[in-house]
CSV table of C-alpha atoms and ligand atoms in Angstrom, one decimal:
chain,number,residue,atom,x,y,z
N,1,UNK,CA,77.6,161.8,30.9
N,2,UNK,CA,79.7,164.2,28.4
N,3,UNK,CA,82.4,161.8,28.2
N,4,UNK,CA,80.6,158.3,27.9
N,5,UNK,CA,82.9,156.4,26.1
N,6,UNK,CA,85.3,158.3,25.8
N,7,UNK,CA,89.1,157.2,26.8
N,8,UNK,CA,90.8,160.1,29.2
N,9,UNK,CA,94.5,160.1,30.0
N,10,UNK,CA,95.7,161.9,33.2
N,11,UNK,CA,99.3,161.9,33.9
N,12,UNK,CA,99.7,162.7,37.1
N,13,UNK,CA,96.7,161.1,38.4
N,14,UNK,CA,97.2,159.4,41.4
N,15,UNK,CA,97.1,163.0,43.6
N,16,UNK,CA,95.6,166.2,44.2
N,17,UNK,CA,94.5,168.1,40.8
N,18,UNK,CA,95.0,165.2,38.6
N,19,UNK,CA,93.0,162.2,40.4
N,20,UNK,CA,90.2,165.1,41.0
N,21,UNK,CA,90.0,165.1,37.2
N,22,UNK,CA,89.8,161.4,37.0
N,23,UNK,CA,87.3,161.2,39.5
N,24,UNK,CA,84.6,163.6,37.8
N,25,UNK,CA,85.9,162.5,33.9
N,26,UNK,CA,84.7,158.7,35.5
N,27,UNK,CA,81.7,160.4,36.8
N,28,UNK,CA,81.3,161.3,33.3
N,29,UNK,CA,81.0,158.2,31.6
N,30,UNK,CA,84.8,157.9,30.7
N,31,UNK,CA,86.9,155.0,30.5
N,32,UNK,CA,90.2,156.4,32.5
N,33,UNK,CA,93.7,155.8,32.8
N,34,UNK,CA,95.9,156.9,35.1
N,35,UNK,CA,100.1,157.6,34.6
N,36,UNK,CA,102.6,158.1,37.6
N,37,UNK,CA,105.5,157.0,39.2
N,38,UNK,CA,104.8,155.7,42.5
N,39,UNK,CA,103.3,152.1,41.8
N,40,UNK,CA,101.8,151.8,45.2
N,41,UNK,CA,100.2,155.6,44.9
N,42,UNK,CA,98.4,154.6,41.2
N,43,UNK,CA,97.8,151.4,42.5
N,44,UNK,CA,95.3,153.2,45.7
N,45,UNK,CA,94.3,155.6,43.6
N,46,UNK,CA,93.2,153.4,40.5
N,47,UNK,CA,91.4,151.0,43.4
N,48,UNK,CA,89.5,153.8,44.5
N,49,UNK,CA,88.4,155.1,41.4
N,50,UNK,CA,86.6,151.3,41.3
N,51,UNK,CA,89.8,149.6,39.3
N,52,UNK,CA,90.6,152.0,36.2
N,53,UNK,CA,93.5,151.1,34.1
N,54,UNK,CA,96.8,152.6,35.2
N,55,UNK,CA,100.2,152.0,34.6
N,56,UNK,CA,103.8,153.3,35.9
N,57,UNK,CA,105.4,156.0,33.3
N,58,UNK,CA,107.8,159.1,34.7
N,59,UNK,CA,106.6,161.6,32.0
N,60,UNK,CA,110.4,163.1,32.3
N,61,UNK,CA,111.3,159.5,30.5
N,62,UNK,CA,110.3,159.7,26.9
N,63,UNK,CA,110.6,156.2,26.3
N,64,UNK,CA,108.6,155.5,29.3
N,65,UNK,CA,105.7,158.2,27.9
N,66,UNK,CA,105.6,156.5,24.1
N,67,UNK,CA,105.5,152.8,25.8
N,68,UNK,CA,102.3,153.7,27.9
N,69,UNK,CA,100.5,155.5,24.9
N,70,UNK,CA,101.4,152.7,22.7
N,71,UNK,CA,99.4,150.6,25.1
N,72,UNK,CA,96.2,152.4,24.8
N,73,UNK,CA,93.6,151.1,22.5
N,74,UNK,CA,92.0,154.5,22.0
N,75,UNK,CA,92.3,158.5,23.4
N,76,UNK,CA,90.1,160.9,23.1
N,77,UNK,CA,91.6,163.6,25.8
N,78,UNK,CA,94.7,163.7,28.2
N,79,UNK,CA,94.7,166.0,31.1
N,80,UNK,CA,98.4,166.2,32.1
N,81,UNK,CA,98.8,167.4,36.1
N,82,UNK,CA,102.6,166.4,36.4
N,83,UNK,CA,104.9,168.4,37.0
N,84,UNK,CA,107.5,169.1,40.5
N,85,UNK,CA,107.3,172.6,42.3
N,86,UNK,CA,111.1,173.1,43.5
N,87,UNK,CA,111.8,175.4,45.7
N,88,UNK,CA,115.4,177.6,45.8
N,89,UNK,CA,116.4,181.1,45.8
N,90,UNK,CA,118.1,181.7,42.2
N,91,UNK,CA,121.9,181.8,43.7
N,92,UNK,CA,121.1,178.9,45.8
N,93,UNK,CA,121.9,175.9,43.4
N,94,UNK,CA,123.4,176.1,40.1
N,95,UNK,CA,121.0,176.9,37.1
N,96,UNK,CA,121.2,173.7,35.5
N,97,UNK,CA,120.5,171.9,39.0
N,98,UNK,CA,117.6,174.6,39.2
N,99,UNK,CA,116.5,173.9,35.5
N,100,UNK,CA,115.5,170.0,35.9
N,101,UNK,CA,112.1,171.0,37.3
N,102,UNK,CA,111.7,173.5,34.0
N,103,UNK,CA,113.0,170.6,31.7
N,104,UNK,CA,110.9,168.3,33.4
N,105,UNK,CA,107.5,169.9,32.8
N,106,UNK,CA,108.6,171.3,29.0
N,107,UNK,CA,109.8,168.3,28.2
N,108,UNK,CA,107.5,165.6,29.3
N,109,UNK,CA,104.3,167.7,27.9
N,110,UNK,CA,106.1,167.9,24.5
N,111,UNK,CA,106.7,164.3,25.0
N,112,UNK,CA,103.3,163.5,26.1
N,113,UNK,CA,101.8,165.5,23.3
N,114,UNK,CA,104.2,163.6,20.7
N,115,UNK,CA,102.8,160.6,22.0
N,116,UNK,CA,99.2,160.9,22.2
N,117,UNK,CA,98.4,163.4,18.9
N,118,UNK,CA,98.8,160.5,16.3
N,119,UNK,CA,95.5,158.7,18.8
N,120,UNK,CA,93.6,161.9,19.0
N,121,UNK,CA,90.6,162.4,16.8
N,122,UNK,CA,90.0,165.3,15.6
N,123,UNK,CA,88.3,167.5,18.7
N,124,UNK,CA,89.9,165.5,21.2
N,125,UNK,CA,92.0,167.3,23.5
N,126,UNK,CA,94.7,167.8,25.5
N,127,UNK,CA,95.1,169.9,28.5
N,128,UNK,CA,98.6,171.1,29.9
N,129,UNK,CA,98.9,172.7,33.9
N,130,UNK,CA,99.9,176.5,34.1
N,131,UNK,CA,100.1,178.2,37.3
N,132,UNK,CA,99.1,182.2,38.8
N,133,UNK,CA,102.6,182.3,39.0
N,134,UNK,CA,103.0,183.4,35.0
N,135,UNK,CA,100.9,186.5,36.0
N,136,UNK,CA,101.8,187.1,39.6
N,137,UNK,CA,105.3,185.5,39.7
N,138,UNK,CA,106.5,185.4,43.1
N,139,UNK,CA,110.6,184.8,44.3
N,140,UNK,CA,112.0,181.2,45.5
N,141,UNK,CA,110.5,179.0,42.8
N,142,UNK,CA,112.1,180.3,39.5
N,143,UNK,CA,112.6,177.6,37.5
N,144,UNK,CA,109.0,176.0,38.0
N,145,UNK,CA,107.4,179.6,37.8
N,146,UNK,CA,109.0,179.5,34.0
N,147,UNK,CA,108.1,176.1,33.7
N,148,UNK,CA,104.3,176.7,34.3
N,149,UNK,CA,104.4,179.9,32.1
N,150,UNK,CA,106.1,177.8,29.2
N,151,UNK,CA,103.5,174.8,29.6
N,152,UNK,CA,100.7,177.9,28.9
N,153,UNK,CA,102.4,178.9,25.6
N,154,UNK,CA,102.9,175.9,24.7
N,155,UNK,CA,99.1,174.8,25.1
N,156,UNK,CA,98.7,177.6,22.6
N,157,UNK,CA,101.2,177.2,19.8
N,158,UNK,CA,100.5,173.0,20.1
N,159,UNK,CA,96.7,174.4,19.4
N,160,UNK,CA,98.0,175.8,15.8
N,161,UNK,CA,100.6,173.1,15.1
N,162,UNK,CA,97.9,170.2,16.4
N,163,UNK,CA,94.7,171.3,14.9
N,164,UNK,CA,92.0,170.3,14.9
N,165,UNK,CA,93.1,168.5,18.1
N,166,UNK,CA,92.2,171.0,20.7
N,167,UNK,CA,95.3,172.4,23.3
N,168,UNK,CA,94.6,174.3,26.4
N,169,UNK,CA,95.8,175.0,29.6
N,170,UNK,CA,94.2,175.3,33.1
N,171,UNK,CA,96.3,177.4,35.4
N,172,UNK,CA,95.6,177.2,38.7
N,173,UNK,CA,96.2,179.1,41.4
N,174,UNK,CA,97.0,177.8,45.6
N,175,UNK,CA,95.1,174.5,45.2
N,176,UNK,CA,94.5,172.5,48.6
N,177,UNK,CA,96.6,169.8,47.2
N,178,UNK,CA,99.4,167.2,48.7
N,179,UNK,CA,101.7,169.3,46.9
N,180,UNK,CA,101.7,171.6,49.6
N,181,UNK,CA,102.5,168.7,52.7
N,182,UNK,CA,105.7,168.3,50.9
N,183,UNK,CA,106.3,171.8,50.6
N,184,UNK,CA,105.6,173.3,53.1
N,185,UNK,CA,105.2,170.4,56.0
N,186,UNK,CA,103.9,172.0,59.2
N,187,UNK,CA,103.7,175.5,58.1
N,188,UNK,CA,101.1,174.5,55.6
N,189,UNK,CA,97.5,175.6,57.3
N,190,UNK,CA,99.4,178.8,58.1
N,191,UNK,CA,100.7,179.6,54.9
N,192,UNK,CA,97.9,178.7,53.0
N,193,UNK,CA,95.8,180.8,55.1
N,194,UNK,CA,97.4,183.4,55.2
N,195,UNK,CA,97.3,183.3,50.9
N,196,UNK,CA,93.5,182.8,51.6
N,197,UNK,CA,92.7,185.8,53.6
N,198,UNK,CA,94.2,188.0,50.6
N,199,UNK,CA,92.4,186.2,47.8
N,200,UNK,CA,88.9,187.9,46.6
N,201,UNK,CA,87.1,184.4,47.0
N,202,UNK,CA,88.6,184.3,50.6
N,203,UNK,CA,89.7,180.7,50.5
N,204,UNK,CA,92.0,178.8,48.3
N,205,UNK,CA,91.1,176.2,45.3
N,206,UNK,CA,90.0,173.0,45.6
N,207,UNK,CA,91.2,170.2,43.2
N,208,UNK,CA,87.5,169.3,42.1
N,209,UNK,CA,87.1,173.3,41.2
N,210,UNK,CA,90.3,172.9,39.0
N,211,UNK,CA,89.0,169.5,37.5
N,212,UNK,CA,85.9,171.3,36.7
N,213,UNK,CA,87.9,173.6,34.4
N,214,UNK,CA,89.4,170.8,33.1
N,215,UNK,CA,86.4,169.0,32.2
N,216,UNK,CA,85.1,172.5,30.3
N,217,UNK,CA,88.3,172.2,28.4
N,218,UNK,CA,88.0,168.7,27.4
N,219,UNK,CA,84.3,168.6,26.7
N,220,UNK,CA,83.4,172.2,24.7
N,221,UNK,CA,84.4,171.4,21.3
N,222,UNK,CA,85.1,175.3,20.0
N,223,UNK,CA,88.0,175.9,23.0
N,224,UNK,CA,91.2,175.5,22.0
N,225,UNK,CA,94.5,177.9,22.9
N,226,UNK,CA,92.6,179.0,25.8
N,227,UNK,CA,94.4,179.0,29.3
N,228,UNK,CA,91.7,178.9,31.9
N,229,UNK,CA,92.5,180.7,35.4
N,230,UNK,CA,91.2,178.7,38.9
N,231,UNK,CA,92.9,181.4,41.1
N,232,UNK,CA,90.2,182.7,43.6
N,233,UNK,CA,90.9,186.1,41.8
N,234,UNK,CA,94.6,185.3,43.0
N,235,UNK,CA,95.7,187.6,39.6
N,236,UNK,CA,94.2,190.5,40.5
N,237,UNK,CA,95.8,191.0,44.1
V,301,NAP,N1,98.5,172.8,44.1
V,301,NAP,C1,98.7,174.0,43.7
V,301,NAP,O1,98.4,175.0,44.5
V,301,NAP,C2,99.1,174.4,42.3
V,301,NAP,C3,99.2,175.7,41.8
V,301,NAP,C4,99.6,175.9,40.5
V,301,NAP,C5,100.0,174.9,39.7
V,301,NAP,N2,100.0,173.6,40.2
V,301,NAP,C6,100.5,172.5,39.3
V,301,NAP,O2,99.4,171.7,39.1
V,301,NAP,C7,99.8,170.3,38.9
V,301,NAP,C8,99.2,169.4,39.9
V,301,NAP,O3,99.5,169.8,41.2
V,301,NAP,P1,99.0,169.1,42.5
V,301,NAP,O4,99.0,170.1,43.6
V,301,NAP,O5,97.8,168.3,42.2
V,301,NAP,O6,100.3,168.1,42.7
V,301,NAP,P2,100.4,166.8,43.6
V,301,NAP,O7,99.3,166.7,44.6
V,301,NAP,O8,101.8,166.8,44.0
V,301,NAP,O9,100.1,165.6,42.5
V,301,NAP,C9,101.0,165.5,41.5
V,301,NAP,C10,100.7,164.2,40.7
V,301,NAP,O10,101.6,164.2,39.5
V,301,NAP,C11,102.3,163.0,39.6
V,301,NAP,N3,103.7,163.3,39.1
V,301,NAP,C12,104.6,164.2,39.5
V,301,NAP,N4,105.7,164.2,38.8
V,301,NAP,C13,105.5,163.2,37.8
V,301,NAP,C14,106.3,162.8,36.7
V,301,NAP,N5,107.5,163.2,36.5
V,301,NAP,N6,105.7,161.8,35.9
V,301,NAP,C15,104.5,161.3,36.1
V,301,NAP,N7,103.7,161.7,37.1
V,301,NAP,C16,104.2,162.7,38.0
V,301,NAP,C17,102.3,162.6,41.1
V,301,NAP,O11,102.5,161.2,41.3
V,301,NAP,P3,104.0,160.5,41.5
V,301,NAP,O12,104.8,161.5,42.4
V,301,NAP,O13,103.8,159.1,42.0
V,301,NAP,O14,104.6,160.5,40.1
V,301,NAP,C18,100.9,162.9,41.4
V,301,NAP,O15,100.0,162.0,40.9
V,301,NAP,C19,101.4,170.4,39.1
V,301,NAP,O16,102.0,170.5,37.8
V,301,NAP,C20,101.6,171.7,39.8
V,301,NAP,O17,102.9,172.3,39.6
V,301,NAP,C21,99.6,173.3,41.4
């Protein structure tokens, strides 16, 4: 039970990577709350998680970021899996069309962090979502491949400017995720294994690998400006 007692934020935890980390931080002993925009999505997944606290907040909106912190009694780590993947070649839509899903992800980490750091003890944490992509950067997703690469800096300099709250990212790599039924629809078992049968580990990521990661992050007190890699060895081929 490292985190009895502990209050954990995930924003972005009604899906995928993000309710996977709010499943094993409750497993944990932690008090949980979950942030997204789909009432009806937070509302299933805070039921299933046996009735955490959750509430509605686009982390895009600032206003909408500062009233849910304000809320919250107490945090002692925030674990922040939103973020939109959008597909487009870079002359297919114009950049600043392109650019919302970069502005998106920059933006509502900076706000999240603005938010939460005045609640954070000191070696609390919070954990931002990177992506293989800032290593093995791949074409048709430009603006999100800088957005994950910027959320990874940004976990680092936020370590300096934050301390001694603790900043990291986890990046993963192709995570079996809902992300990829929008994205890819009925292609998806193809495409992802086809990515699988190059990978080292031969498969692709679960979410509860990734929350594991995620958990090391929040719990091990002397990590901070680390970005942890979940790939399957993804990097390295
Ligand atoms: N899956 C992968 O292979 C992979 C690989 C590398 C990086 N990543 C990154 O890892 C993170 C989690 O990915 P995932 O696959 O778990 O995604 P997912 O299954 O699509 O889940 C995303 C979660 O974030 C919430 N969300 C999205 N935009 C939001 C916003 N503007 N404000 C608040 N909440 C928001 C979603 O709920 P609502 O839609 O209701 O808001 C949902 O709870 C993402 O940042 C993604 O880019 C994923």
């Amino acid at each position: 039970m490292k985190l009895s007692r502990q209050s954990v934020v995930v924003v972005g935890g009604s899906l995928g990577i993000g309710y996977a980390v709010a499943e094993l931080a409750k497993r944990q002993g932690a008090e949980v709350t979950l942030l997204a925009r789909n009432a009806e999505r937070l509302r299933r997944a805070a039921e299933s998680l046996g009735g955490v606290r959750h509430a509605v907040a686009d982390f895009g909106n600032e206003a909408a970021v500062n009233r849910a912190f304000a809320e919250l009694p107490a945090v002692h780590h925030v674990y922040v899996a939103a973020g939109t993947a959008m597909p487009g070649g870079f002359l297919d839509r114009s950049v600043d069309d392109a650019m919302a899903s970069f502005v998106e992800r920059v933006w509502g980490s900076a706000y999240v962090l603005r938010a939460a750091a005045p609640k954070i003890p000191p070696g609390g944490s919070v954990t931002l979502t990177g992506g293989v992509s800032t290593d093995r950067p791949f074409p048709g997703a430009w603006s999100t491949v800088l957005g994950t690469a910027t959320a990874e800096q940004l976990a680092r300099v936020m370590a300096l400017e934050l301390a001694p709250i603790r900043v990291n990212a986890v990046s993963p790599g192709y995570t079996d995720t809902p992300m990829w039924d929008r994205l890819l629809g009925g292609d998806r078992d193809a495409v992802l294994a086809g990515v699988a049968a190059k990978l080292p580990t031969g498969r692709i990521a679960t979410p509860e690998e990734v929350a594991e990661a995620v958990l090391l992050l929040m719990t091990n007190g002397s990590i901070t400006g680390e970005v942890i890699h979940v790939d399957g060895g993804g990097r390295l081929v």
